[in-house]
Amino acid sequence: MVGGGVMGSTVAAGLVRAGHPGELITVVGRDAARAAATAADLCTASGTVAEAVPGADVVVLAVKPQDMEVALAQVAEVLAPGTLVMSLAAGIPLAFMKARLPEGTPVVRTMPNTPARVGQGMAALSPDALCTPEQVELARAVLASTGEAVTVPEKQQDAVTAISGSGPAYLFFVVESMIEAGVHLGLPRATATELVVQTLFGAATMLRETGEHPTMLREMVSSPGGTTVAAMRQLEDHKVRAAFLSAMEAAAHRSKDLSDGVVDDD
């Protein structure tokens, strides 16, 4: 694990919780003390990439996008042939990584999200053509240790970024708005918060466990002439559905611009 920050420590902890022996997981970061703190009681800390990478089955790059070029250069110097390399950094294309790693290196681009910190993440992985089925499954297992994971073609990663990568922020925004509405309607803030958070959790659980289409579940709550119908009419009148579509299109376009910029600067 190259990078001992939030995502690196999250994945390391998830792997240990999933039953992977901590002594087989090594964390290395620019800040040795931080890497040691990440590894404490979970796995092994290493001072340098040169010590950690040789002999690894998979190298997970959990660094910020702006630090990726330096991390790739360090890894490339000591990487054994055929070792799988995974990136957790947003917007870093496969081509960028492959250009900086030894020829023939199997590479996986991924897009995790922040709920991984509580074991409820949603991630997407895009392997390159050199990855074996076993390596793709290994990459999927690394991501699944912090939630769920799906495999998508790399060309869909911008859409993934817009939906699940940035998605938690949209939902937090909705939660903020509903809490403020509750306060406006006379509820204590703590009560409004509890009502909204549990309602969101319950609705998500209902979606997952019933397998019903969201439209069907919404209509179950929408009695003719009732309160929900009155509320939904306001949301439609204010074009909330269209606003969500525009927001996610903007996120996807920005993701593509950032990825294209990385390649263009190459």
CSV table of C-alpha atoms in Angstrom, one decimal:
chain,number,residue,atom,x,y,z
A,1,MET,CA,0.0,0.0,0.0
A,2,VAL,CA,1.8,3.1,-1.2
A,3,GLY,CA,0.2,6.0,0.7
A,4,GLY,CA,-0.8,6.0,4.3
A,5,GLY,CA,-3.6,8.6,4.1
A,6,VAL,CA,-7.3,8.2,4.5
A,7,MET,CA,-8.0,5.9,1.6
A,8,GLY,CA,-4.8,3.9,2.1
A,9,SER,CA,-5.6,3.3,5.7
A,10,THR,CA,-9.2,2.6,4.9
A,11,VAL,CA,-8.3,-0.2,2.4
A,12,ALA,CA,-5.6,-1.6,4.7
A,13,ALA,CA,-8.1,-1.9,7.6
A,14,GLY,CA,-10.8,-3.3,5.3
A,15,LEU,CA,-8.4,-6.1,4.1
A,16,VAL,CA,-7.6,-7.0,7.7
A,17,ARG,CA,-11.3,-7.1,8.6
A,18,ALA,CA,-11.9,-9.3,5.6
A,19,GLY,CA,-9.5,-11.9,7.0
A,20,HIS,CA,-6.3,-11.1,5.1
A,21,PRO,CA,-3.3,-11.6,7.5
A,22,GLY,CA,-2.0,-8.2,8.6
A,23,GLU,CA,1.6,-9.3,8.3
A,24,LEU,CA,1.1,-9.7,4.5
A,25,ILE,CA,0.0,-6.1,4.1
A,26,THR,CA,2.7,-3.4,4.1
A,27,VAL,CA,2.0,0.3,4.2
A,28,VAL,CA,4.6,2.9,3.0
A,29,GLY,CA,4.2,6.7,2.8
A,30,ARG,CA,6.3,9.8,2.5
A,31,ASP,CA,5.5,10.5,6.2
A,32,ALA,CA,7.0,7.5,8.0
A,33,ALA,CA,5.2,8.3,11.3
A,34,ARG,CA,1.9,8.5,9.5
A,35,ALA,CA,2.5,5.2,7.7
A,36,ALA,CA,3.4,3.6,11.0
A,37,ALA,CA,0.2,5.0,12.6
A,38,THR,CA,-1.8,3.6,9.7
A,39,ALA,CA,-0.3,0.2,10.1
A,40,ALA,CA,-0.5,0.1,13.9
A,41,ASP,CA,-2.2,-3.1,15.2
A,42,LEU,CA,-3.3,-3.9,11.6
A,43,CYS,CA,-0.3,-4.6,9.3
A,44,THR,CA,3.4,-3.8,8.6
A,45,ALA,CA,4.9,-0.4,8.1
A,46,SER,CA,7.8,0.2,5.8
A,47,GLY,CA,10.0,3.2,5.4
A,48,THR,CA,10.5,3.1,1.7
A,49,VAL,CA,8.9,1.9,-1.5
A,50,ALA,CA,12.2,0.1,-2.3
A,51,GLU,CA,11.7,-2.1,0.8
A,52,ALA,CA,7.9,-2.6,0.4
A,53,VAL,CA,7.4,-3.3,-3.3
A,54,PRO,CA,9.7,-6.2,-4.2
A,55,GLY,CA,7.9,-9.5,-3.7
A,56,ALA,CA,4.5,-8.0,-3.5
A,57,ASP,CA,1.6,-9.7,-5.4
A,58,VAL,CA,-0.2,-6.4,-5.8
A,59,VAL,CA,0.9,-2.7,-5.3
A,60,VAL,CA,-1.9,-0.4,-4.4
A,61,LEU,CA,-1.2,3.3,-5.2
A,62,ALA,CA,-3.3,5.2,-2.6
A,63,VAL,CA,-1.7,8.6,-3.2
A,64,LYS,CA,-3.2,11.9,-4.4
A,65,PRO,CA,-3.4,12.5,-8.2
A,66,GLN,CA,-0.7,15.2,-8.0
A,67,ASP,CA,1.7,12.7,-6.3
A,68,MET,CA,1.1,9.8,-8.7
A,69,GLU,CA,4.0,10.6,-11.1
A,70,VAL,CA,6.5,10.4,-8.3
A,71,ALA,CA,5.0,7.3,-6.8
A,72,LEU,CA,5.0,5.5,-10.2
A,73,ALA,CA,8.6,6.4,-10.7
A,74,GLN,CA,9.6,5.0,-7.3
A,75,VAL,CA,7.6,1.8,-7.9
A,76,ALA,CA,8.9,1.3,-11.4
A,77,GLU,CA,12.5,1.1,-10.2
A,78,VAL,CA,11.8,-2.0,-8.0
A,79,LEU,CA,8.7,-3.6,-9.4
A,80,ALA,CA,9.0,-7.3,-10.2
A,81,PRO,CA,7.7,-8.4,-13.7
A,82,GLY,CA,4.0,-9.3,-13.7
A,83,THR,CA,3.2,-7.6,-10.4
A,84,LEU,CA,-0.3,-6.1,-10.4
A,85,VAL,CA,-0.5,-2.3,-9.9
A,86,MET,CA,-3.8,-0.7,-8.8
A,87,SER,CA,-4.5,3.0,-8.6
A,88,LEU,CA,-7.1,4.5,-6.2
A,89,ALA,CA,-6.5,8.0,-7.4
A,90,ALA,CA,-9.3,9.8,-9.3
A,91,GLY,CA,-8.7,10.8,-12.9
A,92,ILE,CA,-5.5,8.9,-13.6
A,93,PRO,CA,-5.9,7.0,-16.8
A,94,LEU,CA,-4.4,3.5,-17.5
A,95,ALA,CA,-2.3,5.0,-20.3
A,96,PHE,CA,-0.6,7.4,-17.8
A,97,MET,CA,0.3,4.6,-15.5
A,98,LYS,CA,1.5,2.2,-18.2
A,99,ALA,CA,3.8,4.8,-19.7
A,100,ARG,CA,5.6,5.1,-16.4
A,101,LEU,CA,5.8,1.4,-15.4
A,102,PRO,CA,7.9,-1.4,-16.9
A,103,GLU,CA,6.5,-2.8,-20.2
A,104,GLY,CA,4.1,-5.7,-19.6
A,105,THR,CA,2.9,-4.5,-16.1
A,106,PRO,CA,-0.8,-5.3,-15.5
A,107,VAL,CA,-2.6,-2.2,-14.3
A,108,VAL,CA,-6.0,-1.5,-12.8
A,109,ARG,CA,-7.7,1.9,-12.6
A,110,THR,CA,-10.3,2.2,-9.8
A,111,MET,CA,-12.8,4.8,-8.5
A,112,PRO,CA,-13.7,4.2,-4.8
A,113,ASN,CA,-15.8,6.6,-2.7
A,114,THR,CA,-15.8,7.9,0.9
A,115,PRO,CA,-18.3,5.5,2.4
A,116,ALA,CA,-15.5,2.9,2.2
A,117,ARG,CA,-14.4,4.4,5.5
A,118,VAL,CA,-17.4,2.7,7.2
A,119,GLY,CA,-17.3,-0.5,5.1
A,120,GLN,CA,-20.1,0.7,2.8
A,121,GLY,CA,-18.1,1.9,-0.2
A,122,MET,CA,-19.0,1.5,-3.9
A,123,ALA,CA,-16.0,1.2,-6.2
A,124,ALA,CA,-15.5,0.5,-9.9
A,125,LEU,CA,-12.4,-1.1,-11.4
A,126,SER,CA,-11.1,-1.0,-15.0
A,127,PRO,CA,-8.3,-3.6,-15.7
A,128,ASP,CA,-6.1,-3.3,-18.7
A,129,ALA,CA,-5.8,-6.1,-21.2
A,130,LEU,CA,-2.7,-7.6,-19.5
A,131,CYS,CA,-4.5,-8.5,-16.3
A,132,THR,CA,-5.3,-12.1,-15.8
A,133,PRO,CA,-8.7,-13.2,-14.5
A,134,GLU,CA,-7.0,-14.0,-11.2
A,135,GLN,CA,-5.6,-10.5,-11.0
A,136,VAL,CA,-8.9,-8.9,-11.8
A,137,GLU,CA,-10.5,-10.9,-9.0
A,138,LEU,CA,-7.6,-9.9,-6.7
A,139,ALA,CA,-8.3,-6.2,-7.5
A,140,ARG,CA,-12.0,-6.7,-7.0
A,141,ALA,CA,-11.4,-8.4,-3.6
A,142,VAL,CA,-9.2,-5.5,-2.5
A,143,LEU,CA,-12.0,-3.0,-3.2
A,144,ALA,CA,-14.7,-5.3,-1.9
A,145,SER,CA,-13.0,-5.3,1.5
A,146,THR,CA,-14.5,-1.8,2.0
A,147,GLY,CA,-17.9,-2.4,0.4
A,148,GLU,CA,-19.0,-3.4,-3.1
A,149,ALA,CA,-17.1,-3.4,-6.4
A,150,VAL,CA,-18.1,-3.7,-10.0
A,151,THR,CA,-16.0,-4.0,-13.2
A,152,VAL,CA,-16.5,-1.4,-16.0
A,153,PRO,CA,-14.6,-0.5,-19.2
A,154,GLU,CA,-12.3,2.5,-18.6
A,155,LYS,CA,-14.4,4.7,-20.9
A,156,GLN,CA,-17.2,4.5,-18.3
A,157,GLN,CA,-15.0,5.7,-15.4
A,158,ASP,CA,-16.0,9.4,-15.9
A,159,ALA,CA,-19.7,8.3,-15.5
A,160,VAL,CA,-18.7,6.3,-12.4
A,161,THR,CA,-17.0,9.3,-11.0
A,162,ALA,CA,-20.2,11.4,-11.5
A,163,ILE,CA,-22.5,8.8,-10.0
A,164,SER,CA,-20.8,7.0,-7.2
A,165,GLY,CA,-17.5,8.9,-6.8
A,166,SER,CA,-19.2,12.2,-6.2
A,167,GLY,CA,-22.5,10.7,-5.3
A,168,PRO,CA,-22.1,10.8,-1.5
A,169,ALA,CA,-21.8,14.6,-1.7
A,170,TYR,CA,-25.2,14.9,-3.5
A,171,LEU,CA,-26.8,12.8,-0.8
A,172,PHE,CA,-25.2,14.8,2.0
A,173,PHE,CA,-26.6,17.9,0.3
A,174,VAL,CA,-30.1,16.4,0.2
A,175,VAL,CA,-29.7,15.5,3.9
A,176,GLU,CA,-28.6,19.1,4.7
A,177,SER,CA,-31.6,20.5,2.9
A,178,MET,CA,-34.1,18.2,4.6
A,179,ILE,CA,-32.7,18.9,8.0
A,180,GLU,CA,-32.9,22.7,7.4
A,181,ALA,CA,-36.5,22.2,6.2
A,182,GLY,CA,-37.3,20.3,9.4
A,183,VAL,CA,-35.9,23.1,11.5
A,184,HIS,CA,-37.9,25.6,9.4
A,185,LEU,CA,-41.0,23.6,10.2
A,186,GLY,CA,-40.4,23.8,13.9
A,187,LEU,CA,-38.4,20.6,14.7
A,188,PRO,CA,-35.4,20.7,17.0
A,189,ARG,CA,-32.2,20.3,14.9
A,190,ALA,CA,-31.3,17.0,16.6
A,191,THR,CA,-34.7,15.5,16.0
A,192,ALA,CA,-34.7,16.7,12.4
A,193,THR,CA,-31.2,15.1,11.9
A,194,GLU,CA,-32.3,11.8,13.4
A,195,LEU,CA,-35.4,11.7,11.3
A,196,VAL,CA,-33.6,12.5,8.0
A,197,VAL,CA,-30.6,10.2,8.5
A,198,GLN,CA,-32.7,7.2,9.5
A,199,THR,CA,-35.2,7.9,6.7
A,200,LEU,CA,-32.3,7.9,4.2
A,201,PHE,CA,-30.8,4.7,5.6
A,202,GLY,CA,-34.2,3.0,5.7
A,203,ALA,CA,-35.0,4.0,2.1
A,204,ALA,CA,-31.6,2.8,0.9
A,205,THR,CA,-32.0,-0.5,2.8
A,206,MET,CA,-35.5,-0.9,1.3
A,207,LEU,CA,-34.1,-0.4,-2.2
A,208,ARG,CA,-31.4,-3.0,-1.7
A,209,GLU,CA,-33.5,-5.6,0.1
A,210,THR,CA,-36.7,-5.5,-1.9
A,211,GLY,CA,-35.1,-5.2,-5.4
A,212,GLU,CA,-38.1,-3.0,-6.4
A,213,HIS,CA,-37.7,-0.2,-8.9
A,214,PRO,CA,-37.4,3.2,-7.1
A,215,THR,CA,-40.4,4.5,-9.0
A,216,MET,CA,-42.5,1.6,-7.5
A,217,LEU,CA,-41.3,2.4,-4.0
A,218,ARG,CA,-42.0,6.1,-4.4
A,219,GLU,CA,-45.5,5.4,-5.6
A,220,MET,CA,-46.1,3.3,-2.6
A,221,VAL,CA,-45.7,6.4,-0.5
A,222,SER,CA,-47.7,8.7,-2.8
A,223,SER,CA,-51.4,8.5,-2.0
A,224,PRO,CA,-53.7,10.5,-4.4
A,225,GLY,CA,-54.1,14.0,-3.2
A,226,GLY,CA,-51.8,13.4,-0.2
A,227,THR,CA,-48.8,15.1,1.3
A,228,THR,CA,-46.1,13.2,-0.7
A,229,VAL,CA,-47.8,14.1,-4.0
A,230,ALA,CA,-47.9,17.7,-3.0
A,231,ALA,CA,-44.2,17.6,-2.2
A,232,MET,CA,-43.3,15.8,-5.4
A,233,ARG,CA,-45.1,18.3,-7.5
A,234,GLN,CA,-43.0,21.1,-6.0
A,235,LEU,CA,-39.8,19.1,-6.7
A,236,GLU,CA,-40.9,18.6,-10.3
A,237,ASP,CA,-42.0,22.3,-10.7
A,238,HIS,CA,-38.5,23.3,-9.5
A,239,LYS,CA,-36.9,20.9,-12.0
A,240,VAL,CA,-35.0,18.9,-9.3
A,241,ARG,CA,-34.7,15.8,-11.5
A,242,ALA,CA,-33.3,17.9,-14.4
A,243,ALA,CA,-30.9,19.6,-11.9
A,244,PHE,CA,-29.5,16.2,-10.8
A,245,LEU,CA,-29.0,15.2,-14.5
A,246,SER,CA,-27.2,18.4,-15.2
A,247,ALA,CA,-25.0,18.1,-12.1
A,248,MET,CA,-23.9,14.6,-12.9
A,249,GLU,CA,-23.2,15.5,-16.6
A,250,ALA,CA,-21.1,18.4,-15.3
A,251,ALA,CA,-19.2,16.0,-13.0
A,252,ALA,CA,-18.6,13.5,-15.8
A,253,HIS,CA,-17.4,16.2,-18.2
A,254,ARG,CA,-15.0,17.6,-15.5
A,255,SER,CA,-13.7,14.1,-14.8
A,256,LYS,CA,-13.0,13.7,-18.5
A,257,ASP,CA,-11.3,17.1,-18.7
A,258,LEU,CA,-9.0,16.2,-15.8
A,259,SER,CA,-8.1,12.8,-17.3
A,260,ASP,CA,-7.5,14.3,-20.7
A,261,GLY,CA,-5.3,16.9,-19.1
A,262,VAL,CA,-3.2,14.3,-17.4
A,263,VAL,CA,-2.7,12.5,-20.8
A,264,ASP,CA,-2.0,15.8,-22.6
A,265,ASP,CA,0.6,16.8,-20.1
A,266,ASP,CA,2.3,13.4,-20.5
